[in-house]
Amino acid sequence: MTRIVIMGGGPAGYEAALVAAQHGADVTIVERDGLGGACVLYDCVPSKTFIASSGALAKMHDLSELGVNTDLADTRIDLPTVHGRVKGLALAQSADIRARVQREGVRVIVGEARFCDEEPGLATHKVAVTTKDGTEKLPADVVLIATGATPRVLPGAVPDGERILDWRQLYELQELPEHLAVIGSGVTGAEFASAYTEMGVKVTVVSSRDRVLPHEDADAAAVLEEVFSQRGTTVAKQARADRVERTEKGVEIFLADGRVIEASHALMTVGSVPNTKDIGLDKVGISPGPGGFITVDRVSRTSVPGIYAAGDCTGLLMLASVASMQGRIAMWHALGEGVAPIKLKTVAANVFTHPEIATVGISQQAIDSGEVPARTIMLPLATNARAKMEGLRRGFVKLFCRPATGVVVGGVVVAPQASELILPIALAVQNQLTVDHLALTFSVYPSLSGSITEAGRQLMRHDDLD
């Protein structure tokens, strides 16, 4: 029986464990905090639960148009209740995952793991597991490193949990910030800026680039900036933060160009660093790459036989869906099953702002630069019958296809629940379906998804030789 030790119980680790157990392996997960890892306990699940509360408020802004009269001025956020729900759901999800893997016969150890091979190049590896009761050494035919990542800390802005915060510390606040400065305009920064904006907090986004979401679709980012502007949120552009200092009343953010931004609280969203230190990589001959990330191939192999890595510690794409797939692929490959290498261009991703921004496949930027030839269409959501009924004016559906064949190669959706609407486009990209396939598929009328089939119809062409 193949002995497998998994270092970390996040999405990469527990999904890998389920696959390995189903194929008859002897599986042990070593996790310090709880099954689900940081994703479930501190990051993805808590943040999206928090965002769900802000989403309830976001839906209220245009209700008067629908004939529903509300008094937003009298709306109050019960922050302890919101935070209690966030923490409670995270713990419940973690418990569900633990119960599932244990039902499959996986051994779960609460502790910290590190390699303790006596020398590199051994066929069988050894993992030392430190728990409250001592240290146990586990022999392993296969080891999966799935240790995740933690929030990056700027030397001049070390979080104190009171005024200078990382995104894991927000849920300890007893009151909403009077003025929140979000430092960083990537996905995490944009999501929290959007959530607190909808909760009525004064928000300033400090972006080192010329827009929010610099790595996302530019048209989608423009929609979000328009919402921010309407709601009173400020975006300080080309503004790189050098340091953050506490004052009597809050914080001061000192920018590289000499500007100073005052706020009551600062939220640091400047990326993550992999948890690859102090896990004994030198004992097995693995040298981390740039930034401390572990280099892997498309089936999650490291440079050392028998050792795989998956999830945020690899820096491939910091998404729970990607981590899970990396973990599954690692186990299928290690156990000799047929496996397709991971294809990052088919990964669907979502930014949980209000509205949401979902993407899959080739980007607009790659098309505009000439890197990828494609025909494109963008349909404003305001032209969709269902959107009109619900009073939705912002958002759109984009679809990209190959010029000659009509094969769908990418798309963008900006809409409420874009994370759900992106699936038909993701299915088309994954399975190399054409715009004709979309166009000839019945969609419900009226529905927001009808814009996807309509985009397919508008991209249908029979004159590609023109």
Coordinates of C-alpha atoms in Angstrom, one line a residue, residues 101-339:
V101 CA -11.8 12.9 5.0
Q102 CA -12.0 10.8 8.1
R103 CA -15.0 8.9 6.7
E104 CA -12.7 8.0 3.8
G105 CA -10.1 6.6 6.2
V106 CA -7.6 9.4 6.1
R107 CA -5.6 10.0 9.3
V108 CA -5.6 13.6 10.4
I109 CA -2.8 14.9 12.7
V110 CA -3.0 18.3 14.3
G111 CA 0.6 19.5 14.2
E112 CA 3.4 20.9 12.0
A113 CA 5.3 18.8 9.5
R114 CA 8.9 19.1 8.1
F115 CA 11.2 16.8 6.1
C116 CA 13.8 15.0 8.1
D117 CA 15.5 12.8 5.5
E118 CA 19.0 11.9 6.5
E119 CA 20.2 12.8 3.1
P120 CA 18.8 14.0 -0.3
G121 CA 18.0 11.4 -2.9
L122 CA 16.3 8.7 -0.8
A123 CA 13.5 6.7 -2.4
T124 CA 11.5 6.8 0.8
H125 CA 11.1 10.1 2.6
K126 CA 10.6 10.9 6.2
V127 CA 8.4 13.6 7.6
A128 CA 8.7 14.7 11.3
V129 CA 5.4 15.7 12.7
T130 CA 5.5 17.9 15.9
T131 CA 2.3 17.9 18.0
K132 CA 1.5 19.0 21.5
D133 CA 2.4 15.4 22.6
G134 CA 5.8 15.3 21.0
T135 CA 7.3 14.3 17.6
E136 CA 6.5 11.4 15.4
K137 CA 8.4 10.4 12.2
L138 CA 6.3 9.2 9.3
P139 CA 7.9 7.2 6.4
A140 CA 6.3 8.2 3.1
D141 CA 6.5 6.9 -0.5
V142 CA 4.9 10.1 -1.7
V143 CA 4.8 13.5 0.0
L144 CA 2.6 16.4 -1.1
I145 CA 3.6 19.8 0.0
A146 CA 0.5 21.9 0.4
T147 CA 1.5 24.4 3.1
G148 CA -0.2 27.5 1.5
A149 CA 0.7 31.1 2.0
T150 CA 0.3 34.0 4.5
P151 CA -0.3 37.7 4.0
R152 CA 2.7 39.6 2.9
V153 CA 4.0 42.2 5.4
L154 CA 5.6 45.5 4.4
P155 CA 8.5 46.4 6.7
G156 CA 7.1 49.9 7.2
A157 CA 3.5 48.8 7.8
V158 CA 3.5 45.8 10.2
P159 CA -0.1 44.9 11.2
D160 CA -0.9 45.4 14.8
G161 CA -4.4 44.0 14.8
E162 CA -5.9 47.3 15.9
R163 CA -5.3 50.1 13.3
I164 CA -3.0 48.5 10.8
L165 CA -4.6 45.2 9.7
D166 CA -4.2 42.4 7.4
W167 CA -7.3 40.7 5.9
R168 CA -7.3 38.0 8.6
Q169 CA -7.5 40.5 11.4
L170 CA -10.6 42.4 10.2
Y171 CA -13.0 40.1 12.0
E172 CA -11.8 41.2 15.4
L173 CA -13.0 44.7 14.9
Q174 CA -15.9 45.7 17.2
E175 CA -17.0 48.6 15.1
L176 CA -16.9 49.5 11.4
P177 CA -14.0 51.8 10.6
E178 CA -14.8 55.4 10.2
H179 CA -12.4 55.7 7.2
L180 CA -10.7 52.6 5.8
A181 CA -7.6 53.0 3.6
V182 CA -7.1 49.8 1.6
I183 CA -3.5 49.5 0.5
G184 CA -3.4 47.4 -2.7
S185 CA -5.8 47.4 -5.5
G186 CA -5.6 43.7 -6.6
V187 CA -8.4 41.2 -6.1
T188 CA -8.3 41.1 -2.3
G189 CA -8.1 44.9 -2.0
A190 CA -10.9 45.5 -4.5
E191 CA -13.2 42.9 -2.8
F192 CA -12.8 44.4 0.7
A193 CA -13.0 48.0 -0.6
S194 CA -16.3 47.1 -2.3
A195 CA -17.7 45.3 0.7
Y196 CA -16.9 48.2 3.1
T197 CA -18.2 50.7 0.6
E198 CA -21.6 49.0 0.5
M199 CA -21.6 48.9 4.3
G200 CA -21.4 52.7 4.3
V201 CA -17.8 53.1 5.3
K202 CA -15.7 55.9 3.8
V203 CA -13.0 54.0 1.8
T204 CA -9.8 55.1 0.1
V205 CA -8.1 52.6 -2.2
V206 CA -4.4 53.2 -2.5
S207 CA -3.3 51.8 -5.9
S208 CA 0.3 51.7 -7.2
R209 CA -1.1 51.5 -10.7
D210 CA -3.3 53.7 -12.8
R211 CA -6.5 51.7 -12.0
V212 CA -8.0 49.2 -9.7
L213 CA -7.6 45.5 -10.6
P214 CA -4.6 46.1 -12.9
H215 CA -4.4 42.4 -13.8
E216 CA -8.0 42.0 -14.7
D217 CA -10.1 43.1 -17.7
A218 CA -9.8 46.9 -18.2
D219 CA -13.5 47.3 -19.1
A220 CA -14.5 45.4 -16.0
A221 CA -12.3 47.5 -13.8
A222 CA -13.8 50.6 -15.3
V223 CA -17.3 49.4 -14.2
L224 CA -16.1 48.9 -10.7
E225 CA -14.4 52.3 -10.6
E226 CA -17.7 53.9 -11.7
V227 CA -19.5 52.1 -8.8
F228 CA -16.8 53.3 -6.4
S229 CA -17.2 56.9 -7.6
Q230 CA -21.0 56.8 -7.3
R231 CA -20.7 55.4 -3.7
G232 CA -18.1 58.0 -2.6
T233 CA -15.1 55.7 -2.6
T234 CA -11.8 57.4 -3.6
V235 CA -9.1 55.6 -5.6
A236 CA -5.6 57.2 -5.2
K237 CA -3.8 56.1 -8.4
Q238 CA -0.1 55.8 -9.0
A239 CA 0.3 55.9 -5.3
R240 CA 2.9 53.5 -3.8
A241 CA 2.8 53.3 0.0
D242 CA 6.2 53.5 1.7
R243 CA 5.0 53.2 5.3
V244 CA 2.0 53.4 7.6
E245 CA 2.2 55.0 11.0
R246 CA -0.3 55.1 13.8
T247 CA -1.5 58.4 15.2
E248 CA -3.7 59.4 18.1
K249 CA -6.8 59.2 15.9
G250 CA -5.9 56.5 13.4
V251 CA -3.2 56.1 10.8
E252 CA -1.2 58.0 8.2
I253 CA -0.1 56.4 5.0
F254 CA 3.0 58.0 3.5
L255 CA 3.3 57.6 -0.2
A256 CA 6.5 57.5 -2.3
D257 CA 5.6 60.8 -4.1
G258 CA 5.3 62.7 -0.8
R259 CA 1.5 62.5 -0.4
V260 CA 0.1 61.6 3.0
I261 CA -3.4 59.9 3.4
E262 CA -5.1 60.0 6.8
A263 CA -7.6 57.3 7.8
S264 CA -8.9 55.6 10.9
H265 CA -7.7 52.2 9.8
A266 CA -5.4 50.7 7.1
L267 CA -6.0 47.4 5.5
M268 CA -2.9 45.8 4.0
T269 CA -3.6 43.8 0.8
V270 CA -0.2 43.6 -0.8
G271 CA -0.1 39.9 -1.7
S272 CA 1.0 36.7 -0.1
V273 CA 4.2 34.8 0.7
P274 CA 4.5 31.0 0.6
N275 CA 4.8 29.0 3.7
T276 CA 8.0 27.2 2.6
K277 CA 10.5 28.2 5.3
D278 CA 11.3 25.8 8.0
I279 CA 9.7 22.7 6.4
G280 CA 13.1 21.0 5.7
L281 CA 13.2 21.5 1.9
D282 CA 17.0 21.4 2.1
K283 CA 16.8 17.9 3.6
V284 CA 15.3 16.6 0.4
G285 CA 17.3 18.8 -2.1
I286 CA 14.5 21.2 -3.1
S287 CA 15.5 24.8 -3.6
P288 CA 12.6 27.3 -3.7
G289 CA 12.3 29.5 -6.7
P290 CA 11.8 33.3 -6.8
G291 CA 9.8 34.6 -3.9
G292 CA 10.2 31.3 -2.0
F293 CA 7.6 29.4 -4.2
I294 CA 8.2 25.8 -5.0
T295 CA 8.6 25.1 -8.7
V296 CA 6.3 22.3 -10.1
D297 CA 5.5 21.0 -13.5
R298 CA 1.9 20.6 -14.9
V299 CA 1.3 17.4 -12.9
S300 CA 2.5 19.0 -9.7
R301 CA 5.9 17.2 -9.5
T302 CA 8.8 19.0 -7.9
S303 CA 12.4 18.4 -8.9
V304 CA 12.7 15.5 -6.4
P305 CA 11.1 12.1 -7.2
G306 CA 8.2 11.2 -4.9
I307 CA 7.6 14.8 -3.8
Y308 CA 4.8 16.9 -5.2
A309 CA 3.6 20.4 -4.3
A310 CA 0.2 22.1 -4.9
G311 CA -1.6 25.2 -4.0
D312 CA -0.5 28.7 -3.0
C313 CA 3.0 27.5 -2.0
T314 CA 3.7 26.9 -5.7
G315 CA 2.5 30.4 -6.8
L316 CA 0.9 28.9 -9.9
L317 CA -2.5 30.7 -9.5
M318 CA -3.6 31.5 -6.0
L319 CA -7.1 30.2 -6.4
A320 CA -8.8 27.4 -4.3
S321 CA -10.0 25.8 -7.5
V322 CA -6.5 25.6 -8.9
A323 CA -5.1 24.3 -5.6
S324 CA -7.7 21.6 -5.5
M325 CA -7.0 20.5 -9.1
Q326 CA -3.2 20.5 -8.5
G327 CA -3.7 18.3 -5.5
R328 CA -5.9 15.8 -7.3
I329 CA -3.6 15.7 -10.3
A330 CA -0.6 15.0 -8.0
M331 CA -2.3 12.0 -6.5
W332 CA -3.6 10.6 -9.8
H333 CA -0.1 10.9 -11.2
A334 CA 1.7 9.5 -8.1
L335 CA -0.7 6.5 -8.0
G336 CA -0.3 5.7 -11.7
E337 CA -3.7 6.8 -12.9
G338 CA -4.3 8.5 -16.3
V339 CA -4.1 12.2 -15.8

